[in-house]
Amino acid sequence: MEVLSSAQMMEADRYTIEEIGIPSIVLMENAAKGIFEEFLKCEVKKDKIAVVVGKGNNGGDGLAVARHLINNGFSVDVILIYPPEDFKGDAKINYDILKKYPVKFIQYDENVEFDSYDVIFDAIFGTGLGKAVKGVAEQVIEKINFSRGFKIAVDIPSGLSGSSYEIFGKCVKADLTVTLARPKIVHVFYPAKKMCGEVVVKDISIPDSAVSKVNPELFMLNYENLPLIYKREPDSHKGNFGHNVVIGGSKGKMGAPVMAAYASLMAGAGLTTCAIFEDYYYYLSRYPEVMAYIVQGKDFYTLNEVNAIVDFVQDKDVLTIGCGMGRNHQIKEFLAELIDKTDHFTVIDADGLFHLDEILLEKLRYRAVLTPHIGEFARLLGVSKDEVLKDRINLAKEFAIKYGVVLVLKSADTIIATPDGLLFVVSNGVPALAKGGSGDCLAGVIGGLIAQKYSLVDAAKIGCFVMNVTASLLMEEKNEKCIKTTEVIENLYRGFNKIEAYQ
Ligand SMILES: NC(=O)C1=CN([C@@H]2O[C@H](COP(=O)(O)OP(=O)(O)OC[C@H]3O[C@@H](n4cnc5c(N)ncnc54)[C@H](OP(=O)(O)O)[C@@H]3O)[C@@H](O)[C@H]2O)[C@@H](O)CC1
Ligand SMILES: [K+]
């Protein structure tokens, strides 16, 4: 599903109204009906309801919702923040209609309290909010937040911008946000996403053609649009599913490549080899299905190991490089030579990313998936973490285009950026994965999927999604703090099962 900015949504609205000919009042009515439907599904006390209304079309939606509430026997107060003379267009039409209904209009002043309401609809600002809220609306937002009622935001929690994930002023903290036509940036990226509560997207008759007119380039991954997972032919054999070689590890971090290799195996690679230092071979003993490429007498890689490894990987399909690899200069020399002398599809994670420079990135063009977290990406760009956090969507996009790589910028709202400028957000991240080892697992899963001939982008999409689904299934049974990476890997089959059940 496309994720839009406020400006894109407004343009899709305009196209629908002016070019397709659906009257705007019809869109508003559809919005109101959709929001009302979602309200009915909420299992909360509903004896007394407030609809808090601004002067734009978001307020218009609220006025139309109030009508549906009254028509269905609910007791409703409409709280106007601005004088009713300010209503224009569709909001005014709905105001004029609502005046004829048995509804109490309350003009907001500082004596108005919100604590008596069981449900509060926030219809103050939507996509039209320009800058941080000031004045009376700010006061109302604060009071709504301090009140006890269940808060339903109409389209966007008031005070946030649809086009930004930043919280730049006072905003409503909603329990539920019913957004219209498509999710906006505010609904899928943190920290703003935290203010939205549960997010439901309602169709209001904006056709897909109107959305494609605004050239969306950001998409939210969900069960419906995930790449198809292949079914295996009954006569298939391990050679059909590729060979992934995991190269990483150094003293103290030998578990990282082992977990990546185990994840590759569980993601379905036909064969997975883990390069491992002789003295640490026992790390692999728990996973006899993973093959070993033994590196003699060492605990980190140097140029001496390159030629033999290059020979070994010649007939293999994928390299997954970097997990726990270490950061000294000799390791960089090894990595540079390995990248130079191979042309495989390559997943690079963790310390592997630490060593990348312009020259190496150029050699990885069109064959690599890079999986940095925010800190690693900041280092790759030579900027601070805060700078990345502020502008991560654009930075990810520019980087993937510039270097021709698939960039997986890992966080609770992972962004996958492609060399052709598309962006996919994987916003089902869960806190159980906020743990060392998760990155190794992801790199291994992506490598294992590429081995099975998924494209780099599809492998990244499935890899991120399946890990999140698996971890959230585990969170239903265990405490989120106590979930180990190896448990996530062992349970990947459940994530795959759930995804495949939708396909
Ligand atoms: N278009 C459609 O067909 C459909 C639209 N729909 C709905 O309309 C919503 C968008 O409506 P919108 O464009 O009227 O803007 P909205 O969010 O109500 O706010 C604008 C008002 O806020 C004011 N204002 C702005 N910034 C401010 C600030 N910092 N502090 C204080 N005031 C500020 C601004 O005042 P102004 O600055 O213009 O004087 C203006 O009056 C959208 O989210 C969805 O809910 C649906 O019905 C489906 C069909
Ligand atoms: K709102």
XYZ file of C-alpha atoms and ligand atoms in Angstrom:
553
model
C 0.000 0.000 0.000
C 1.265 3.470 -0.899
C 2.279 5.792 1.917
C 1.614 9.411 0.987
C 2.593 12.858 2.174
C -0.178 15.348 2.950
C 0.534 17.132 -0.322
C 0.237 13.888 -2.303
C -3.012 13.012 -0.530
C -4.443 16.441 -1.248
C -3.479 16.108 -4.905
C -5.127 12.665 -5.115
C -8.239 14.195 -3.480
C -8.172 17.029 -6.001
C -7.801 14.674 -8.946
C -10.698 12.553 -7.702
C -12.938 15.567 -7.275
C -11.991 17.600 -10.342
C -10.904 15.068 -12.936
C -12.926 12.002 -11.971
C -15.934 13.944 -10.778
C -16.701 12.474 -7.375
C -18.038 15.443 -5.404
C -15.931 16.300 -2.382
C -18.980 16.091 -0.122
C -19.296 12.430 -1.150
C -15.706 11.806 -0.090
C -16.386 13.491 3.230
C -19.502 11.398 3.732
C -17.580 8.215 2.928
C -14.903 9.286 5.388
C -17.459 9.897 8.107
C -19.197 6.556 7.516
C -15.844 4.748 7.602
C -14.827 6.426 10.827
C -18.215 5.670 12.358
C -17.883 1.985 11.364
C -14.534 1.782 13.150
C -15.982 3.500 16.201
C -18.685 0.823 16.380
C -15.979 -1.860 16.503
C -14.254 -0.297 19.528
C -15.006 -2.189 22.706
C -15.103 0.805 25.046
C -17.761 2.615 27.056
C -19.749 4.880 24.732
C -22.293 6.638 26.948
C -21.090 10.153 26.306
C -19.222 11.243 23.232
C -17.473 14.460 22.232
C -16.524 15.438 18.724
C -13.918 18.209 18.840
C -14.000 20.151 15.637
C -11.608 22.527 13.865
C -12.599 24.831 11.033
C -11.248 22.929 8.011
C -12.358 19.731 6.283
C -11.021 17.594 9.127
C -13.598 19.379 11.258
C -16.108 18.750 8.448
C -15.427 15.018 8.753
C -16.037 15.325 12.491
C -19.368 17.105 11.970
C -20.503 14.345 9.597
C -19.365 11.687 12.098
C -21.446 13.463 14.766
C -24.506 13.112 12.516
C -23.962 9.350 12.161
C -23.533 9.055 15.902
C -26.806 10.864 16.583
C -28.626 8.890 13.899
C -27.573 5.766 15.750
C -28.716 6.915 19.146
C -25.460 8.032 20.733
C -25.319 11.064 22.999
C -23.001 13.589 21.379
C -21.587 17.015 22.192
C -19.863 18.888 19.394
C -17.110 21.120 20.706
C -16.245 23.933 18.317
C -12.797 25.419 18.672
C -13.352 28.290 16.262
C -16.482 30.392 15.645
C -18.942 28.619 13.314
C -18.705 31.538 10.851
C -15.246 30.173 9.976
C -16.660 27.027 8.360
C -16.434 26.957 4.579
C -17.328 24.555 1.809
C -18.121 20.979 2.827
C -17.505 21.668 6.505
C -20.107 24.453 6.366
C -22.577 22.191 4.549
C -22.182 19.617 7.299
C -22.443 22.265 9.997
C -25.669 23.624 8.505
C -27.106 20.105 8.346
C -26.035 19.228 11.868
C -27.630 22.365 13.318
C -30.992 20.761 12.552
C -30.151 17.708 14.678
C -30.630 17.348 18.443
C -26.981 17.934 19.219
C -25.381 20.172 21.780
C -22.830 22.584 20.275
C -20.339 23.875 22.793
C -18.138 26.795 21.856
C -14.805 25.999 23.494
C -13.528 28.225 26.253
C -11.137 27.400 29.057
C -13.966 26.195 31.300
C -14.820 23.341 28.958
C -13.623 20.055 30.420
C -13.284 16.743 28.627
C -13.291 14.291 31.497
C -16.984 13.474 31.311
C -16.646 11.932 27.837
C -16.103 8.233 27.223
C -15.010 8.744 23.651
C -13.432 11.858 22.139
C -13.172 12.315 18.406
C -10.267 14.523 17.465
C -11.314 16.351 14.287
C -9.293 19.521 14.802
C -6.589 19.294 12.117
C -5.790 16.762 9.446
C -3.638 17.018 6.344
C -4.097 20.790 6.241
C -1.986 21.561 9.306
C 0.852 23.806 8.260
C 3.001 24.403 11.313
C 3.121 23.706 15.043
C -0.193 24.354 16.740
C -0.397 27.443 18.909
C -3.073 29.182 20.962
C -6.457 27.776 21.756
C -6.021 24.550 19.751
C -2.850 23.811 21.706
C -4.772 24.171 24.956
C -7.546 21.881 23.696
C -5.048 19.234 22.611
C -3.474 19.262 26.045
C -6.861 18.887 27.721
C -7.845 16.018 25.430
C -4.620 14.222 26.299
C -5.191 14.633 30.018
C -8.772 13.390 29.835
C -9.791 9.798 30.512
C -11.805 9.082 27.344
C -10.880 6.807 24.428
C -9.427 9.047 21.741
C -10.151 8.532 18.078
C -8.167 10.733 15.701
C -9.842 11.596 12.435
C -7.239 11.025 9.705
C -4.240 12.306 11.713
C -3.801 13.074 15.419
C -4.146 16.844 15.501
C -0.849 18.656 15.803
C 1.110 16.213 13.649
C 1.905 16.737 10.000
C 0.922 13.996 7.592
C 4.223 14.507 5.786
C 6.559 14.112 8.717
C 7.315 11.609 11.449
C 8.579 14.324 13.768
C 6.619 15.527 16.751
C 7.146 19.231 16.418
C 4.637 20.600 18.904
C 1.652 19.626 20.999
C -0.351 16.816 19.435
C -3.180 14.499 20.354
C -2.121 11.090 21.627
C -4.748 8.888 20.040
C -5.836 5.367 20.917
C -7.095 4.820 17.395
C -6.481 6.753 14.203
C -8.832 6.194 11.317
C -7.057 7.507 8.281
C -8.557 8.062 4.892
C -7.687 6.475 1.564
C -4.001 5.795 2.268
C -1.658 5.881 5.269
C 0.497 8.985 5.468
C 4.115 9.218 6.594
C 2.977 10.139 10.108
C 1.213 6.778 10.511
C 4.120 4.488 9.698
C 7.300 6.094 11.048
C 8.408 6.691 14.607
C 8.232 8.745 16.713
C 4.974 10.166 15.286
C 3.519 6.676 14.832
C 3.485 6.294 18.613
C 0.920 9.102 18.828
C -1.482 7.382 16.415
C -2.364 4.319 18.473
C -3.870 1.629 16.279
C -4.098 2.809 12.677
C -6.957 1.773 10.393
C -7.064 2.873 6.754
C -10.538 3.368 5.293
C -11.416 3.520 1.628
C -13.380 6.679 0.764
C -13.672 6.081 -3.004
C -10.404 7.682 -4.025
C -9.558 5.432 -6.986
C -6.147 3.801 -7.365
C -5.668 5.810 -10.560
C -5.856 9.040 -8.547
C -3.216 7.734 -6.160
C -0.882 6.650 -8.959
C -1.165 10.139 -10.485
C 0.833 11.514 -7.547
C 3.740 9.130 -8.285
C 4.012 7.459 -4.915
C 7.458 6.101 -4.199
C 6.982 4.922 -0.626
C 5.074 1.715 0.082
C 4.149 -0.050 3.274
C 4.782 -3.783 3.247
C 1.957 -5.931 4.478
C 0.727 -9.475 4.038
C -1.138 -8.575 0.864
C 1.740 -7.033 -1.065
C 4.681 -9.139 0.077
C 6.461 -10.999 -2.749
C 5.125 -14.487 -3.293
C 7.017 -17.226 -1.528
C 7.763 -20.063 -3.934
C 6.318 -23.492 -3.382
C 8.935 -26.181 -3.942
C 8.425 -28.591 -6.813
C 8.013 -32.163 -5.594
C 11.083 -33.242 -7.581
C 13.304 -30.409 -6.401
C 16.711 -30.980 -4.819
C 19.153 -28.935 -2.767
C 20.881 -27.658 -5.893
C 17.714 -25.752 -6.788
C 17.942 -23.612 -3.691
C 21.410 -22.208 -3.913
C 24.470 -22.045 -1.741
C 25.085 -19.175 0.656
C 28.545 -18.715 2.175
C 28.696 -16.739 5.410
C 32.007 -15.009 6.054
C 32.437 -13.208 9.348
C 33.438 -13.645 12.947
C 36.473 -12.636 14.961
C 37.641 -13.267 18.498
C 34.714 -12.645 20.857
C 32.172 -12.394 18.040
C 32.227 -15.873 16.593
C 28.538 -16.469 17.315
C 27.496 -13.809 14.788
C 28.323 -15.678 11.553
C 27.084 -18.910 13.090
C 23.677 -17.346 13.752
C 23.629 -15.874 10.248
C 24.406 -19.303 8.791
C 21.729 -20.958 10.908
C 19.235 -18.295 9.745
C 20.207 -18.890 6.109
C 19.536 -22.575 6.607
C 16.150 -21.904 8.194
C 15.253 -19.468 5.422
C 15.593 -22.357 3.017
C 18.984 -22.051 1.294
C 19.806 -25.398 -0.316
C 23.263 -25.285 1.211
C 24.828 -22.943 3.717
C 28.519 -22.850 4.505
C 29.901 -20.880 7.398
C 33.558 -19.883 7.175
C 34.869 -20.456 10.684
C 38.226 -20.280 12.424
C 39.636 -23.654 13.340
C 39.683 -23.043 17.099
C 36.031 -22.014 17.060
C 34.710 -24.888 14.999
C 32.788 -26.137 18.023
C 30.442 -23.129 17.660
C 28.929 -24.928 14.700
C 28.400 -28.208 16.537
C 24.812 -27.257 17.416
C 24.003 -26.860 13.760
C 25.280 -29.908 11.903
C 23.263 -28.966 8.790
C 25.536 -25.925 8.314
C 28.714 -26.826 6.464
C 32.029 -25.412 7.559
C 34.853 -23.835 5.640
C 37.690 -24.027 8.123
C 40.158 -21.159 8.383
C 43.371 -22.436 9.956
C 45.029 -20.989 13.024
C 43.459 -17.527 13.177
C 40.832 -15.432 14.902
C 40.401 -12.718 12.292
C 40.767 -12.483 8.531
C 43.831 -11.133 6.741
C 44.969 -10.949 3.132
C 46.501 -14.432 3.544
C 43.037 -16.006 3.567
C 41.641 -14.276 0.502
C 42.784 -16.452 -2.372
C 41.639 -19.718 -0.851
C 38.253 -18.244 0.051
C 37.854 -16.747 -3.420
C 38.564 -20.197 -4.889
C 36.119 -21.816 -2.518
C 33.232 -19.455 -3.266
C 33.673 -19.513 -7.034
C 30.788 -21.903 -7.672
C 28.612 -20.638 -4.813
C 25.672 -18.263 -5.238
C 25.706 -15.724 -2.436
C 28.124 -14.262 0.081
C 26.878 -12.986 3.421
C 29.712 -10.941 4.810
C 30.527 -8.943 7.881
C 28.690 -10.327 10.917
C 31.097 -10.072 13.858
C 33.979 -9.660 11.436
C 35.985 -7.119 13.415
C 37.306 -3.728 12.465
C 41.074 -3.762 12.225
C 42.982 -2.695 9.145
C 43.949 -6.216 8.101
C 40.296 -7.201 8.044
C 39.586 -4.226 5.805
C 42.308 -5.372 3.416
C 40.812 -8.858 3.371
C 37.328 -7.535 2.705
C 38.479 -5.157 -0.021
C 40.268 -7.973 -1.815
C 37.337 -10.362 -1.388
C 34.901 -7.845 -2.865
C 37.330 -7.074 -5.676
C 37.865 -10.711 -6.643
C 34.245 -11.860 -6.507
C 31.150 -10.845 -8.398
C 28.559 -12.667 -6.303
C 25.346 -11.348 -4.914
C 26.505 -10.115 -1.539
C 24.816 -9.220 1.715
C 26.930 -6.944 3.877
C 26.163 -6.371 7.523
C 27.714 -5.058 10.723
C 31.532 -4.801 10.705
C 31.479 -5.450 6.964
C 29.696 -2.104 6.602
C 32.303 -0.427 8.798
C 34.974 -1.075 6.169
C 33.036 0.092 3.121
C 34.301 3.114 1.229
C 33.488 4.723 -2.119
C 35.700 2.300 -4.035
C 34.194 -0.801 -2.452
C 30.688 0.537 -2.822
C 31.337 1.060 -6.523
C 32.419 -2.585 -6.817
C 29.204 -3.705 -5.116
C 26.934 -1.832 -7.549
C 23.820 -3.818 -8.523
C 24.816 -6.888 -6.559
C 24.547 -6.005 -2.898
C 22.132 -5.707 -0.040
C 23.514 -3.546 2.779
C 21.824 -3.879 6.171
C 22.965 -1.031 8.433
C 21.197 0.118 11.558
C 20.899 3.861 12.097
C 24.369 4.178 13.679
C 26.068 2.164 10.944
C 24.305 4.162 8.261
C 25.366 7.421 9.924
C 28.959 6.219 9.785
C 28.640 5.196 6.144
C 27.383 8.681 5.323
C 29.788 10.484 7.623
C 26.989 12.263 9.488
C 25.555 12.040 12.994
C 22.826 9.609 14.043
C 20.519 12.556 14.679
C 20.992 13.758 11.129
C 20.041 10.297 9.865
C 17.033 10.100 12.148
C 15.752 13.482 10.971
C 15.913 12.686 7.283
C 16.183 8.925 7.019
C 13.674 8.405 4.224
C 15.498 10.726 1.823
C 18.977 9.677 2.904
C 18.144 6.008 2.363
C 16.666 6.760 -1.037
C 19.625 8.862 -2.194
C 22.159 6.309 -0.993
C 20.498 3.365 -2.747
C 20.251 5.303 -6.003
C 23.787 6.693 -5.789
C 25.487 3.347 -5.165
C 23.043 1.035 -6.911
C 22.492 -1.101 -3.833
C 19.494 -2.339 -1.896
C 19.712 -0.576 1.429
C 17.936 -2.040 4.447
C 17.979 0.688 7.077
C 17.095 -1.291 10.173
C 14.955 0.063 13.004
C 11.462 -0.440 14.379
C 10.306 1.030 11.066
C 12.858 -0.473 8.707
C 13.209 1.229 5.333
C 14.194 -0.765 2.262
C 15.503 1.531 -0.478
C 16.117 0.288 -4.009
C 18.502 1.478 -6.736
C 15.527 2.671 -8.796
C 14.318 5.035 -6.086
C 11.517 3.035 -4.516
C 11.092 2.810 -0.770
C 9.372 0.164 1.291
C 8.672 0.558 4.970
C 8.416 -2.501 7.184
C 6.535 -1.038 10.074
C 5.660 -4.225 11.970
C 8.940 -4.206 13.938
C 8.715 -5.429 17.516
C 10.797 -4.661 20.610
C 11.755 -8.324 21.058
C 14.174 -7.811 18.164
C 15.944 -4.910 19.874
C 18.815 -7.203 20.781
C 22.300 -8.131 19.577
C 22.030 -11.014 17.124
C 18.911 -9.811 15.299
C 21.042 -8.222 12.586
C 23.004 -11.444 12.065
C 19.746 -13.333 11.730
C 18.400 -10.849 9.177
C 21.569 -10.903 7.088
C 21.494 -14.706 7.065
C 17.825 -14.868 6.104
C 18.323 -12.395 3.256
C 21.403 -14.292 2.031
C 19.494 -17.575 2.247
C 16.612 -16.128 0.228
C 18.901 -14.697 -2.450
C 20.455 -18.163 -2.740
C 16.955 -19.394 -3.614
C 16.853 -16.877 -6.472
C 14.697 -14.226 -4.910
C 15.717 -10.827 -6.216
C 17.768 -8.690 -3.843
C 14.774 -6.468 -3.132
C 12.346 -9.334 -2.645
C 14.781 -11.120 -0.344
C 15.113 -7.950 1.726
C 11.343 -7.507 1.909
C 10.589 -11.094 2.876
C 13.553 -11.262 5.250
C 12.555 -8.174 7.247
C 8.894 -9.087 7.306
C 9.290 -12.723 8.297
C 11.562 -11.867 11.181
C 9.080 -9.328 12.514
C 6.180 -11.732 12.197
C 8.137 -14.521 13.873
C 9.193 -12.317 16.763
C 5.679 -11.013 17.275
C 4.329 -14.568 17.370
C 6.909 -15.369 20.048
C 5.930 -12.248 21.984
C 2.412 -13.656 22.314
C 3.859 -16.571 24.274
C 6.942 -15.215 25.982
C 8.139 -12.084 27.619
C 9.465 -9.699 24.986
C 12.711 -9.265 26.919
C 13.480 -12.964 26.987
C 13.393 -13.926 23.330
C 16.760 -15.085 21.997
C 17.906 -14.650 18.426
C 18.350 -18.390 18.079
C 14.711 -18.818 19.152
C 13.632 -16.395 16.450
C 15.645 -18.418 13.944
C 14.246 -21.737 15.159
C 10.737 -20.330 14.827
C 11.148 -18.747 11.397
C 8.971 -21.525 10.015
C 6.034 -20.035 11.912
C 6.604 -16.627 10.366
C 6.822 -18.189 6.914
C 3.680 -20.247 7.578
C 1.743 -17.169 8.558
C 2.881 -15.229 5.504
C 2.215 -18.146 3.151
C -1.273 -18.571 4.595
C -2.121 -15.148 3.151
C -0.743 -15.965 -0.295
N -10.006 17.238 0.428
C -10.972 16.332 0.483
O -11.717 16.186 -0.422
C -11.174 15.513 1.657
C -10.595 15.853 2.895
N -10.909 15.193 3.986
C -10.530 15.663 5.295
O -10.035 16.948 5.216
C -8.801 17.075 5.904
C -7.984 18.139 5.300
O -8.771 19.271 5.387
P -8.193 20.739 5.164
O -7.312 20.724 3.975
O -9.339 21.618 5.109
O -7.312 20.964 6.399
P -7.517 20.661 7.970
O -6.622 19.550 8.280
O -8.936 20.516 8.309
O -6.929 21.929 8.686
C -6.940 23.137 8.024
C -7.425 24.194 8.948
O -6.525 24.324 9.994
C -6.007 25.650 10.038
N -4.604 25.564 10.398
C -3.585 25.050 9.681
N -2.428 25.059 10.391
C -2.748 25.603 11.605
C -1.995 25.879 12.770
N -0.686 25.598 12.872
N -2.631 26.405 13.817
C -3.953 26.696 13.745
N -4.708 26.468 12.641
C -4.108 25.914 11.604
C -6.279 26.257 8.706
O -6.580 27.580 8.890
P -5.974 28.712 7.935
O -4.512 28.677 8.215
O -6.296 28.293 6.528
O -6.672 29.925 8.372
C -7.482 25.486 8.240
O -8.649 26.095 8.651
C -8.223 15.679 5.821
O -7.273 15.439 6.831
C -9.466 14.840 5.968
O -9.788 14.720 7.340
C -11.851 14.096 3.918
O -13.094 14.641 4.199
C -11.889 13.415 2.590
C -12.045 14.361 1.492
K -7.471 15.037 13.554
